[in-house]
C-alpha cells in the first residue's frame, strides 16, 4: 500500500514517513485493534481506547507504529482507561479509508481480502482482541459490532482462511444500528 511521504508532527514539523509498508502480521494486528477500539481525534491523530491494565498492548501498538511508519506516539492512563495517541494527518487520512466516522463506518476494505495471509490473521486477531469474547454456551469465539459491513468483512476474512463462521444479526430497541455477532467454531 502506497502511503504519502511526509506527515506533520504534533508541532507542524514535517517528518519522514515510510512510503511503502509491508502488510505483515503486526500491521494487521494494530489495524484490527483500531477497527475495534480506535477513533480519530480532531482529524489530526489516531486514538485507541483500552483498559488501564493493557500497558503491554499499548507499548506494542506504539512500537509497531514507530517501526512501520517512523512515527512516535504516547499513551496516558486516567482512572481505568488507557488512551494511545498517534499524531499524523496522513495516517488519519489512510485509516479513514477503512474507518470513516463512528463505529458504523468501519469496514474491511477489499484490498485486505487479497493481502498476505499473515496480515489477514493480524487483522482478525486485532479485531477479536478489541471486541471479541468467548461464548461458553456455543464454545466459540464471538465478535460483536454495530458495523454490519465490518462484521461481513470479518466473515469474508475468516472464510478466506478456512474458518467456518455463523453470522447472527440482532436489532436493539428503536436504534437504527445492526448488531452482528459472528461465532467461529467447528460446530458453526
Coordinates of C-alpha atoms in Angstrom, one line a residue:
X1 CA 0.0 0.0 0.0
X2 CA 1.4 3.4 -1.0
X3 CA 1.4 6.0 1.7
X4 CA 2.4 9.6 1.3
X5 CA 6.0 10.6 2.0
X6 CA 5.6 13.1 4.9
X7 CA 3.4 13.7 7.7
X8 CA 3.1 16.6 10.0
X9 CA 4.2 16.0 13.6
X10 CA 2.5 17.5 16.7
X11 CA 4.2 20.8 16.1
X12 CA 3.7 21.0 12.4
X13 CA 7.3 19.9 11.6
X14 CA 7.4 17.6 8.6
X15 CA 8.6 14.1 9.5
X16 CA 9.7 11.4 7.1
X17 CA 7.1 8.7 6.6
X18 CA 7.9 5.3 5.3
X19 CA 6.4 5.3 1.9
X20 CA 6.0 1.6 1.4
X21 CA 5.0 -0.5 4.4
X22 CA 4.8 -4.3 4.3
X23 CA 1.5 -5.8 5.1
X24 CA 2.6 -8.2 7.8
X25 CA 1.0 -9.6 11.0
X26 CA 2.0 -6.7 13.3
X27 CA 0.5 -4.1 11.0
X28 CA -2.6 -6.2 10.5
X29 CA -3.0 -6.5 14.3
X30 CA -2.8 -2.8 15.1
X31 CA -5.2 -2.1 12.2
X32 CA -7.6 -4.7 13.5
X33 CA -7.3 -3.4 17.0
X34 CA -8.0 0.1 15.7
X35 CA -11.1 -1.1 13.9
X36 CA -12.3 -2.5 17.3
X37 CA -11.1 0.2 19.7
X38 CA -10.0 3.2 17.7
X39 CA -11.2 6.6 16.8
X40 CA -10.0 9.9 15.4
X41 CA -9.1 13.0 17.4
X42 CA -9.8 16.2 15.6
X43 CA -8.8 14.7 12.2
X44 CA -5.2 15.0 13.4
X45 CA -4.4 11.8 15.3
X46 CA -5.4 8.2 15.8
X47 CA -6.7 7.3 19.2
X48 CA -7.0 3.8 20.8
X49 CA -9.0 3.5 24.0
X50 CA -8.1 0.4 26.1
X51 CA -8.3 -0.8 29.7
X52 CA -5.7 0.7 32.1
X53 CA -4.3 -2.8 32.6
X54 CA -3.3 -3.2 28.9
X55 CA 0.0 -1.3 29.1
X56 CA 1.9 -4.1 27.3
X57 CA -0.6 -3.9 24.4
X58 CA -0.2 -0.1 24.3
X59 CA 3.6 -0.5 24.1
X60 CA 3.2 -3.0 21.3
X61 CA 1.0 -0.6 19.3
X62 CA 3.4 2.3 19.8
X63 CA 6.5 0.2 18.8
X64 CA 4.7 -1.1 15.7
X65 CA 3.8 2.5 14.5
X66 CA 7.4 3.6 15.1
X67 CA 8.8 0.6 13.3
X68 CA 6.4 0.7 10.3
X69 CA 5.8 4.4 9.9
X70 CA 8.7 6.1 11.8
X71 CA 6.2 7.9 14.0
X72 CA 6.1 8.1 17.7
X73 CA 3.0 8.3 19.9
X74 CA 2.3 8.2 23.6
X75 CA -0.2 6.7 26.0
X76 CA -1.8 8.0 29.2
X77 CA -3.8 6.4 31.9
X78 CA -6.7 8.1 33.7
X79 CA -8.6 6.0 36.2
X80 CA -9.4 2.7 34.4
X81 CA -8.8 3.9 30.8
X82 CA -5.6 3.9 28.8
X83 CA -5.5 6.1 25.7
X84 CA -2.9 5.9 22.9
X85 CA -2.4 8.9 20.8
X86 CA -0.5 8.8 17.4
X87 CA -0.3 12.0 15.5
X88 CA -0.2 12.1 11.7
X89 CA -2.6 13.6 9.3
X90 CA -1.6 11.2 6.6
X91 CA -2.1 8.2 8.8
X92 CA -5.5 9.6 9.8
X93 CA -6.3 10.1 6.1
X94 CA -5.2 6.5 5.3
X95 CA -7.1 5.0 8.2
X96 CA -10.2 6.8 7.3
X97 CA -10.4 4.8 4.1
X98 CA -11.5 1.9 6.2
X99 CA -12.7 3.5 9.4
X100 CA -14.7 6.6 8.5
X101 CA -16.7 8.4 11.2
X102 CA -18.0 6.3 14.1
X103 CA -18.1 2.5 14.6
X104 CA -20.8 2.0 12.0
X105 CA -18.5 3.4 9.3
X106 CA -15.7 0.8 9.9
X107 CA -15.2 -1.8 7.2
X108 CA -12.8 -4.4 5.9
X109 CA -11.7 -2.9 2.5
X110 CA -11.4 -5.2 -0.5
X111 CA -7.5 -5.0 -0.5
X112 CA -7.4 -6.6 2.9
X113 CA -9.0 -9.8 1.4
X114 CA -6.2 -10.1 -1.1
X115 CA -3.4 -9.3 1.3
X116 CA -0.8 -11.7 2.6
X117 CA -2.1 -14.4 5.0
X118 CA -0.1 -13.1 8.0
X119 CA -1.6 -9.6 7.6
X120 CA -5.2 -11.0 7.4
X121 CA -4.5 -13.1 10.5
X122 CA -3.3 -10.0 12.3
X123 CA -6.4 -8.0 11.4
X124 CA -8.6 -10.9 12.6
X125 CA -6.8 -11.2 15.9
X126 CA -6.6 -7.5 16.5
X127 CA -10.4 -7.3 16.0
X128 CA -11.0 -10.2 18.4
X129 CA -8.6 -8.6 20.9
X130 CA -10.6 -5.5 21.0
X131 CA -14.3 -6.6 20.6
X132 CA -14.2 -10.3 20.8
X133 CA -15.2 -12.7 23.6
X134 CA -15.5 -16.4 24.3
X135 CA -19.1 -17.6 24.3
X136 CA -19.2 -20.6 26.6
X137 CA -22.7 -21.7 25.6
X138 CA -21.6 -22.1 22.0
X139 CA -18.0 -23.0 22.7
X140 CA -17.0 -20.3 20.2
X141 CA -15.2 -17.1 19.8
X142 CA -17.6 -14.2 19.2
X143 CA -17.2 -10.8 17.8
X144 CA -19.8 -8.0 18.1
X145 CA -20.0 -4.7 16.3
X146 CA -22.6 -2.1 15.3
X147 CA -21.0 -2.1 11.8
X148 CA -22.7 -4.6 9.5
X149 CA -20.0 -4.0 6.9
X150 CA -17.2 -4.8 9.4
X151 CA -19.0 -8.0 10.5
X152 CA -19.5 -9.1 6.9
X153 CA -15.8 -8.2 6.1
X154 CA -14.6 -10.2 9.1
X155 CA -16.7 -13.1 7.9
X156 CA -15.0 -13.0 4.5
X157 CA -11.6 -12.8 6.1
X158 CA -12.4 -15.9 8.2
X159 CA -13.8 -17.8 5.3
X160 CA -10.8 -16.9 3.1
X161 CA -8.6 -18.5 5.7
X162 CA -10.7 -21.7 6.0
X163 CA -12.6 -20.9 9.2
X164 CA -16.3 -21.7 9.4
X165 CA -18.4 -18.9 10.7
X166 CA -22.0 -18.3 11.7
X167 CA -23.4 -14.8 11.5
X168 CA -26.3 -13.6 13.6
X169 CA -27.9 -10.2 13.5
X170 CA -29.9 -8.6 16.2
X171 CA -31.6 -5.2 16.4
X172 CA -31.7 -3.2 19.6
X173 CA -34.8 -1.2 20.5
X174 CA -35.6 1.7 18.2
X175 CA -31.9 2.2 17.3
X176 CA -31.2 2.1 13.6
X177 CA -28.0 0.1 14.1
X178 CA -27.4 -3.5 13.4
X179 CA -25.5 -5.5 16.0
X180 CA -23.9 -8.5 14.4
X181 CA -22.4 -11.4 16.3
X182 CA -20.0 -13.7 14.5
X183 CA -19.0 -17.0 16.0
X184 CA -16.2 -19.2 14.8
X185 CA -16.2 -22.8 15.8
X186 CA -16.1 -26.3 14.2
X187 CA -19.7 -26.6 15.3
X188 CA -20.8 -23.4 13.3

